[in-house]
Coordinates of C-alpha atoms and ligand atoms in Angstrom, one line a residue:
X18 CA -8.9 19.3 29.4
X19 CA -11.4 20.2 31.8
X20 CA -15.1 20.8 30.3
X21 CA -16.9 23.5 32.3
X22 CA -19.6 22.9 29.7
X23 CA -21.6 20.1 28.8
X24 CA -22.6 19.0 25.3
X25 CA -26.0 18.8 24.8
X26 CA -26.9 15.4 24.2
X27 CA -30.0 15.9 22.0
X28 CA -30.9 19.6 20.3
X29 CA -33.6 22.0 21.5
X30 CA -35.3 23.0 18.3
X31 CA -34.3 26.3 17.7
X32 CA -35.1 28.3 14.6
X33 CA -32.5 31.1 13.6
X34 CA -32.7 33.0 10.4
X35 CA -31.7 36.4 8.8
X36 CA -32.0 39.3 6.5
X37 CA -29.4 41.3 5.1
X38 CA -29.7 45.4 5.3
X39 CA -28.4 46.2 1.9
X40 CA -31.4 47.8 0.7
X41 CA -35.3 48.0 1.2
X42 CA -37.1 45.2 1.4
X43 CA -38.5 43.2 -1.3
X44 CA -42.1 41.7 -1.8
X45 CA -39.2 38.3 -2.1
X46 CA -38.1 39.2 1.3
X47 CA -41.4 39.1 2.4
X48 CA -43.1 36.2 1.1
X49 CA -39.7 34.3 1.1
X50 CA -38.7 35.2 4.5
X51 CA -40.1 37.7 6.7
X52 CA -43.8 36.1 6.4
X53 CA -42.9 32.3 7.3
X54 CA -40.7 33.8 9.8
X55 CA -44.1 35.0 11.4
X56 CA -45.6 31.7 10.9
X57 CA -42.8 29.9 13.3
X58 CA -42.7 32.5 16.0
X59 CA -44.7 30.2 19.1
X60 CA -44.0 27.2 18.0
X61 CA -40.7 26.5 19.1
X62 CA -37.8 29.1 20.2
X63 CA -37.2 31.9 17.4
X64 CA -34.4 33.9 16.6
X65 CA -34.3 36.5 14.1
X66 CA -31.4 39.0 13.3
X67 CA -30.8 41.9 11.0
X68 CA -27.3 40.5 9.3
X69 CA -25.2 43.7 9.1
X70 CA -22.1 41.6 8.7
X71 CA -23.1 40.0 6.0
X72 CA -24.4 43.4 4.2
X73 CA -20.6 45.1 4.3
X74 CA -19.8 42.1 2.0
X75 CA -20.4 44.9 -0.3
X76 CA -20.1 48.6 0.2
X77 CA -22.1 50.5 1.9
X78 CA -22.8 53.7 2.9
X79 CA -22.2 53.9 6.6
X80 CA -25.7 56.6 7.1
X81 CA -28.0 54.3 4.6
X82 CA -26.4 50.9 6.3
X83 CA -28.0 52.2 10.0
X84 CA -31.1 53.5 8.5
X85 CA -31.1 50.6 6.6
X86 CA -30.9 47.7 9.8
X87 CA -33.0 49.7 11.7
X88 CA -35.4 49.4 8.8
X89 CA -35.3 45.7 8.7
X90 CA -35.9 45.7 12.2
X91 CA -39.3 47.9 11.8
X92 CA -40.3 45.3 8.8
X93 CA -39.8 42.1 11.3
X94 CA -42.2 44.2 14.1
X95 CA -44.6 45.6 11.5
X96 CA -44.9 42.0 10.0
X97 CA -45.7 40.7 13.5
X98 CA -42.8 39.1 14.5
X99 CA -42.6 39.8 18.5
X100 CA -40.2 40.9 20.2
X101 CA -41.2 39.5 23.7
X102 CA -41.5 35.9 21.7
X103 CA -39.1 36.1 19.2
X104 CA -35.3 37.5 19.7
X105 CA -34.8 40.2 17.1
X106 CA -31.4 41.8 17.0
X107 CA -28.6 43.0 14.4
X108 CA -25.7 40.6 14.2
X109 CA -22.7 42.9 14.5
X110 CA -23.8 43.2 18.5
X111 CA -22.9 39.6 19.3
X112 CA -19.7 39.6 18.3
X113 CA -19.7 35.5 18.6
X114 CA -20.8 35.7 14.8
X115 CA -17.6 36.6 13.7
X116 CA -15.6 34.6 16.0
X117 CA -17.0 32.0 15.2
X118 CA -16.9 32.3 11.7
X119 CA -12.9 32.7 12.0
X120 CA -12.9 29.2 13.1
X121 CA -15.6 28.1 10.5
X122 CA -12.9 29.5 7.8
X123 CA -10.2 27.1 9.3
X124 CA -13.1 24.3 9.1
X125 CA -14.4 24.8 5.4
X126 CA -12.7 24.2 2.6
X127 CA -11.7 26.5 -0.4
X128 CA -13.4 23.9 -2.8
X129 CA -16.4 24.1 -1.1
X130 CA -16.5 27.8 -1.4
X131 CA -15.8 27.7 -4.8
X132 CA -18.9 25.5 -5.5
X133 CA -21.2 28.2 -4.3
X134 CA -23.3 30.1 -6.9
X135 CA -24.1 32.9 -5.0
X136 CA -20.9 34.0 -5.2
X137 CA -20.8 33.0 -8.5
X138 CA -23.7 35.0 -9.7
X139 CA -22.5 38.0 -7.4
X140 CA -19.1 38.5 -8.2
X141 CA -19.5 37.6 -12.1
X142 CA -16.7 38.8 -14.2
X143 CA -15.8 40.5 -11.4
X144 CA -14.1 37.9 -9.0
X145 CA -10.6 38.9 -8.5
X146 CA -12.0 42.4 -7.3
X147 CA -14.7 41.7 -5.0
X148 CA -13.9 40.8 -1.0
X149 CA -12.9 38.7 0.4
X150 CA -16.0 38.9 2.8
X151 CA -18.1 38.2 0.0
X152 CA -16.2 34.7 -0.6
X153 CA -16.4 34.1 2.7
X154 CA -19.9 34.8 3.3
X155 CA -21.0 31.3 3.3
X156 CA -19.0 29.9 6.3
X157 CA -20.4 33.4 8.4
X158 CA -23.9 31.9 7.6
X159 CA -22.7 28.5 8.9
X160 CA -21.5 30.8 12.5
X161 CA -24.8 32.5 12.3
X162 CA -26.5 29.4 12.7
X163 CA -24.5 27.6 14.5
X164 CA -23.6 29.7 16.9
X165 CA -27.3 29.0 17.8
X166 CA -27.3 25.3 17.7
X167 CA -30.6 26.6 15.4
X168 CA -32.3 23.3 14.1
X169 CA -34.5 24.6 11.2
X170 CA -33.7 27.9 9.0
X171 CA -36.2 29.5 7.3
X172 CA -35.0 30.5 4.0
X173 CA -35.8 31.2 0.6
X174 CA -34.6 28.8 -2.0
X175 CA -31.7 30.7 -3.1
X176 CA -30.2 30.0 0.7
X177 CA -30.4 26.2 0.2
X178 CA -27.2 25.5 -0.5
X179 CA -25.4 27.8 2.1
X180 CA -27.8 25.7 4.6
X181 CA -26.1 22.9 3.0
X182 CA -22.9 23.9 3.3
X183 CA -23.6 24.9 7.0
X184 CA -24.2 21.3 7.7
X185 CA -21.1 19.7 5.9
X186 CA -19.4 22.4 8.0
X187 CA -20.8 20.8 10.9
X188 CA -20.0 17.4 10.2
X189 CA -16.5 18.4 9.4
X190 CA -16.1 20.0 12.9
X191 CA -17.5 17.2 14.8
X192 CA -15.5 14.6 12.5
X193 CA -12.1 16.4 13.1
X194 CA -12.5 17.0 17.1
X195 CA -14.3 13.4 17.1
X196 CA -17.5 15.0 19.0
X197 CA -21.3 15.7 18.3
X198 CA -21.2 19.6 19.2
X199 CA -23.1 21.6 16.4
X200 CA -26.3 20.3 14.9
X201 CA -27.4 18.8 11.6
X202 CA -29.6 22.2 11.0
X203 CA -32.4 21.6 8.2
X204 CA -33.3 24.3 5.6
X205 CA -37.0 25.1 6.1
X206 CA -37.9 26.2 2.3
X207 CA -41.9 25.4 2.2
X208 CA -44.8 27.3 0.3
X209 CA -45.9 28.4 -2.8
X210 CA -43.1 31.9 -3.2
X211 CA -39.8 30.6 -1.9
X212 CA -38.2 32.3 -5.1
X213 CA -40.1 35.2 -5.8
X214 CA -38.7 35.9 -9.6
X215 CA -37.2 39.2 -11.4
X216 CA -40.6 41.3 -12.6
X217 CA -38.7 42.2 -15.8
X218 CA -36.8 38.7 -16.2
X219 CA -38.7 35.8 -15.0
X220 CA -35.1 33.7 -14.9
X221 CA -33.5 35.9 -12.4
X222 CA -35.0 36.2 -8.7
X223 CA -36.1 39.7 -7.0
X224 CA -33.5 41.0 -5.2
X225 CA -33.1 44.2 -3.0
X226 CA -29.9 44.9 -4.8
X227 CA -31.0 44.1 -8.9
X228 CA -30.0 47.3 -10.4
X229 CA -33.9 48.4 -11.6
X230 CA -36.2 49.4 -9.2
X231 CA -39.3 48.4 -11.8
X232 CA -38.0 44.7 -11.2
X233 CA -39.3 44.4 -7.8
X234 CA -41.9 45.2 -4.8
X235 CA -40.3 47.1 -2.4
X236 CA -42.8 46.4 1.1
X237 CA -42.8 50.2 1.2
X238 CA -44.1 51.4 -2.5
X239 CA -47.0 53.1 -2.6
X240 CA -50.2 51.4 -4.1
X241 CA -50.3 53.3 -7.5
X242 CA -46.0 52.3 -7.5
X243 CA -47.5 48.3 -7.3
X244 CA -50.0 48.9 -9.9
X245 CA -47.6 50.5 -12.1
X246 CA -45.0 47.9 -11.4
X247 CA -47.3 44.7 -11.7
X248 CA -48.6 46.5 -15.0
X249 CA -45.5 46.6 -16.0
X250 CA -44.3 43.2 -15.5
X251 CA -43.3 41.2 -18.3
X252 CA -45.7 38.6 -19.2
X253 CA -46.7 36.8 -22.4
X254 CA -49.8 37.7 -24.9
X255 CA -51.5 34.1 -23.7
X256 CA -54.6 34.4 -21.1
X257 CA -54.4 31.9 -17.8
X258 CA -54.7 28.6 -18.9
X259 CA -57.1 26.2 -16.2
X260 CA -54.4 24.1 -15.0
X261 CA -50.6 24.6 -13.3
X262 CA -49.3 22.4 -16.2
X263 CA -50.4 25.1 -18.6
X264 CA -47.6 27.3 -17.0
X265 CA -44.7 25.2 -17.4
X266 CA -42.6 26.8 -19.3
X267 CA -44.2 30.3 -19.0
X268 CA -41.9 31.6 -16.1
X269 CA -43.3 35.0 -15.8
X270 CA -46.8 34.3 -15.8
X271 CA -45.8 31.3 -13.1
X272 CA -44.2 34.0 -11.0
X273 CA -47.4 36.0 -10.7
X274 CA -49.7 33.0 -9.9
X275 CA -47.4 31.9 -7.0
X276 CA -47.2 35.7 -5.7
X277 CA -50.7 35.7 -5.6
X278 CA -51.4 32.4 -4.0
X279 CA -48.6 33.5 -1.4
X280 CA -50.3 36.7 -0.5
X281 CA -53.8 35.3 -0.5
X282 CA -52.2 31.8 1.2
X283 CA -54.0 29.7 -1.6
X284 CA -52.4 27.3 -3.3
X285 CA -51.1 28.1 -6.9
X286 CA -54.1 25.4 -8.0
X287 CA -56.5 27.5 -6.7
X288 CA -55.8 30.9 -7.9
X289 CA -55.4 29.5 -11.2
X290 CA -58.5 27.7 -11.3
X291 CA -60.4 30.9 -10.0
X292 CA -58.6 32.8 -12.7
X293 CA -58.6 29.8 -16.1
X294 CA -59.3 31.9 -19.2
X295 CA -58.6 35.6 -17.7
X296 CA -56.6 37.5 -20.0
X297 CA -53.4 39.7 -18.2
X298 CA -56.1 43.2 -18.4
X299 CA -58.0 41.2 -15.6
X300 CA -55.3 39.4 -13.3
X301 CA -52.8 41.8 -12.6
X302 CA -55.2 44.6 -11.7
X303 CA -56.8 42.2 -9.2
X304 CA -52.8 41.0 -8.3
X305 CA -52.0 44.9 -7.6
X306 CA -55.3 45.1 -5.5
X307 CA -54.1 42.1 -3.4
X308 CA -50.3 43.2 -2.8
X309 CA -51.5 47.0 -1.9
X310 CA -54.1 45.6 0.9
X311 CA -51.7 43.6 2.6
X312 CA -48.6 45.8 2.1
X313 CA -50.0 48.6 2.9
X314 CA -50.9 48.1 7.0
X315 CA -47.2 47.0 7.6
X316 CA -46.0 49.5 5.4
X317 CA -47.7 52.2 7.2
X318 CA -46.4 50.3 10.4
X319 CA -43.3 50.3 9.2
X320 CA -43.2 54.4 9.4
X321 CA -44.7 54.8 12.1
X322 CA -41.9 52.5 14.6
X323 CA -39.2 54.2 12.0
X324 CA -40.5 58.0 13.3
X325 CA -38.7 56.3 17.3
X326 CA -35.3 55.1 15.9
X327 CA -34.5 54.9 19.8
X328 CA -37.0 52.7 20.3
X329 CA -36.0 50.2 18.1
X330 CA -32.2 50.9 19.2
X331 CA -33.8 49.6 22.4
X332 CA -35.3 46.6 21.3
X333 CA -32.4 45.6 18.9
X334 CA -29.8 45.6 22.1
X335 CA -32.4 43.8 24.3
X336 CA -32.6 41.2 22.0
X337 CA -28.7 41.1 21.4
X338 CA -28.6 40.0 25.3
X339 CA -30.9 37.6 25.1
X340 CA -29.1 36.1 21.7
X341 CA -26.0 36.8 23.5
X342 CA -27.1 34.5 26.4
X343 CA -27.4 31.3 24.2
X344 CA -24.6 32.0 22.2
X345 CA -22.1 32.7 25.2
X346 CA -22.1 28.5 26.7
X347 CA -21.8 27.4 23.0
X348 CA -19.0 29.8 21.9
X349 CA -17.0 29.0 24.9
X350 CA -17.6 25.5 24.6
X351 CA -16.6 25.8 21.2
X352 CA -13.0 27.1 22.0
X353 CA -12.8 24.5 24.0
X354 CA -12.9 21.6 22.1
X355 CA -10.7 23.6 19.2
X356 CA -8.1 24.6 22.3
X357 CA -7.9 28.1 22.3
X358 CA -7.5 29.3 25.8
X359 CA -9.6 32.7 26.8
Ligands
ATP6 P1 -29.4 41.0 -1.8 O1 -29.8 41.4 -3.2 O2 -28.7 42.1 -1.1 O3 -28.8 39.7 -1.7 P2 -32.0 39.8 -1.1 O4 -33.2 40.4 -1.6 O5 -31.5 38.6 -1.9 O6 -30.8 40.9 -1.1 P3 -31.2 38.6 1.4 O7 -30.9 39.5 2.6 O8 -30.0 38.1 0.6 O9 -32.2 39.4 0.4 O10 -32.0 37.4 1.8 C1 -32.9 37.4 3.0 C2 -33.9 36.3 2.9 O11 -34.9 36.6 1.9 C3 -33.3 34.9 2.6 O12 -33.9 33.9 3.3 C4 -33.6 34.8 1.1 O13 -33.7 33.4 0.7 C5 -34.9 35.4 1.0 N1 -35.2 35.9 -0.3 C6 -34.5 36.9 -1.0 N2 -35.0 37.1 -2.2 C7 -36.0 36.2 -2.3 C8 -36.9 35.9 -3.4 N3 -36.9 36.6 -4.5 N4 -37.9 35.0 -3.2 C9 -38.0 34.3 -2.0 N5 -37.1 34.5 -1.0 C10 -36.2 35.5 -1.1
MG7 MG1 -29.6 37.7 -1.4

């Protein structure tokens, strides 16, 4: 076999990460994603994409899914994540994803998949009906990633154990064509709001797609929206206790304290110690405050570079070249070592 491409012998750390566009985005996606996305652009090479594959796991309506990736895209910008230093694109323009996923499918195994609670918790009663893109999701995450040679993904915590499974997919691939291709990639879950919790149930995480719009932030509500919302939010009759521990098994309140640290970037120790004794009347008021003042700037961003669809269009297939670029000696390397001629 002759290699017209050389494996790498040691990684370039690469960061690669993603949000789906099946819905507006959430105060989680922020916090959890989109704002320590921000915090790794410059430091080493970062690539962020819009994962439209992954959103058609699910239906969706073809007008809201555009809208929708385009709007994901203004959210990365209006957060400040650069397009000139970061590579920000939607997935479904490298096709590589889903080639490379076709071979990840022939890699993982259906036990493996079966272990994942994602699909557990999204497919609930309902498993023999959802499809099979939705089972499969996983080992597209893996291609995602891999299809990068990304070293560190920047995830919320519900992501750790598709990161996981990225890396036993890995292993498996380099164990069964006896080379070291694809990467040990590491999970990058760090700070106080990695799982930003359900406002009306503090046991379930926010998500774009819960079915109530009063259990979440969305980055683009408007400030008396928050207020109501936050005023809303389940909590318990107790005021702030004076130290973390006092919290532990009051999920709600918890929730809050950790928003607030996150959006302040204190620690959870500090904003409870600067709020020991406050009663709810006092903290979420001052919670609401603190959301509005820094949602509001990318908010209004956000309208603003969604008024020039064609603009983003523009930076969306710009950065699909660039991604393109990377992904184009790995991919083909990739058939090589499976044996697929092209
Ligand atoms: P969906 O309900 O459609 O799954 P989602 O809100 O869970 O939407 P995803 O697109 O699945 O968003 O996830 C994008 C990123 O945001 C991932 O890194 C995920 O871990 C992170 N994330 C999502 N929800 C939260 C949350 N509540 N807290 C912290 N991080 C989150
Ligand atoms: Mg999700």
């Amino acid at each position: 076999m002759t290699q017209t491409t050389p494996t790498p012998a040691a990684f370039t750390q690469r960061v690669f990460s993603g949000i789906k566009p099946s819905g507006g985005l959430t105060l989680g996606n922020y916090l959890g994603a989109i704002k320590r996305f921000v915090g790794m652009q410059g430091q080493m090479e970062t690539i962020y994409c819009v994962v439209d594959l992954h959103a058609i796991t699910v239906w969706q309506d073809p007008g809201e899914l555009s809208h929708a990736t385009r709007e994901v895209a203004a959210g990365y910008i209006a957060a400040g994540l650069d397009p000139t230093q970061s590579i920000l694109f939607n997935q479904s323009r490298v096709s590589g994803h889903a080639e490379l996923a076709w071979i990840f499918n022939c890699v993982a195994r259906v036990g493996w998949m079966n272990r994942m609670t994602q699909f557990k918790d999204k497919a609930g009663s309902n498993a023999e009906k959802v499809s099979l893109g939705l089972y499969a999701y996983p080992s597209l995450m893996a291609a995602d990633i891999l299809l990068y040679h990304a070293t560190h993904v920047p995830v919320g915590e519900d992501q750790k154990q598709h990161v996981e499974l990225t890396r036993d997919i890995a292993a498996k691939f380099n164990h069964d064509f006896k080379i070291d291709f694809f990467p040990e990639t590491e999970a990058v879950i760090d700070g106080p709001a990695t799982r930003v919790m359900n406002l009306r149930d503090g046991t379930k995480k926010m998500s774009k797609s819960g079915d109530s719009d009063m259990e979440r932030i969305n980055m683009r509500d408007d400030a008396d929206t928050i207020a109501k919302k936050f005023r809303k939010a389940k909590t318990d009759p107790e005021p702030l206790p004076d130290t973390l521990d006092g919290l532990k098994d009051r999920a709600e309140a918890r929730n809050l304290i950790d928003i607030y640290a996150a959006l302040s970037d204190a620690t959870p120790e500090a904003v409870i110690s600067e709020y020991a004794g406050a009663g709810w009347g006092r903290f979420k008021p001052a919670l609401a405050d603190l959301a509005v003042a820094k949602l509001a700037p990318i908010s209004e961003e956000m309208t603003r570079l969604m008024d020039d669809p064609a603009e983003i269009d523009r930076i969306l297939a710009d950065g699909a070249d660039r991604a393109r670029a990377i992904a184009a000696p790995i991919l083909a390397r990739t058939y090589e070592i499976v044996g697929l001629l092209r």
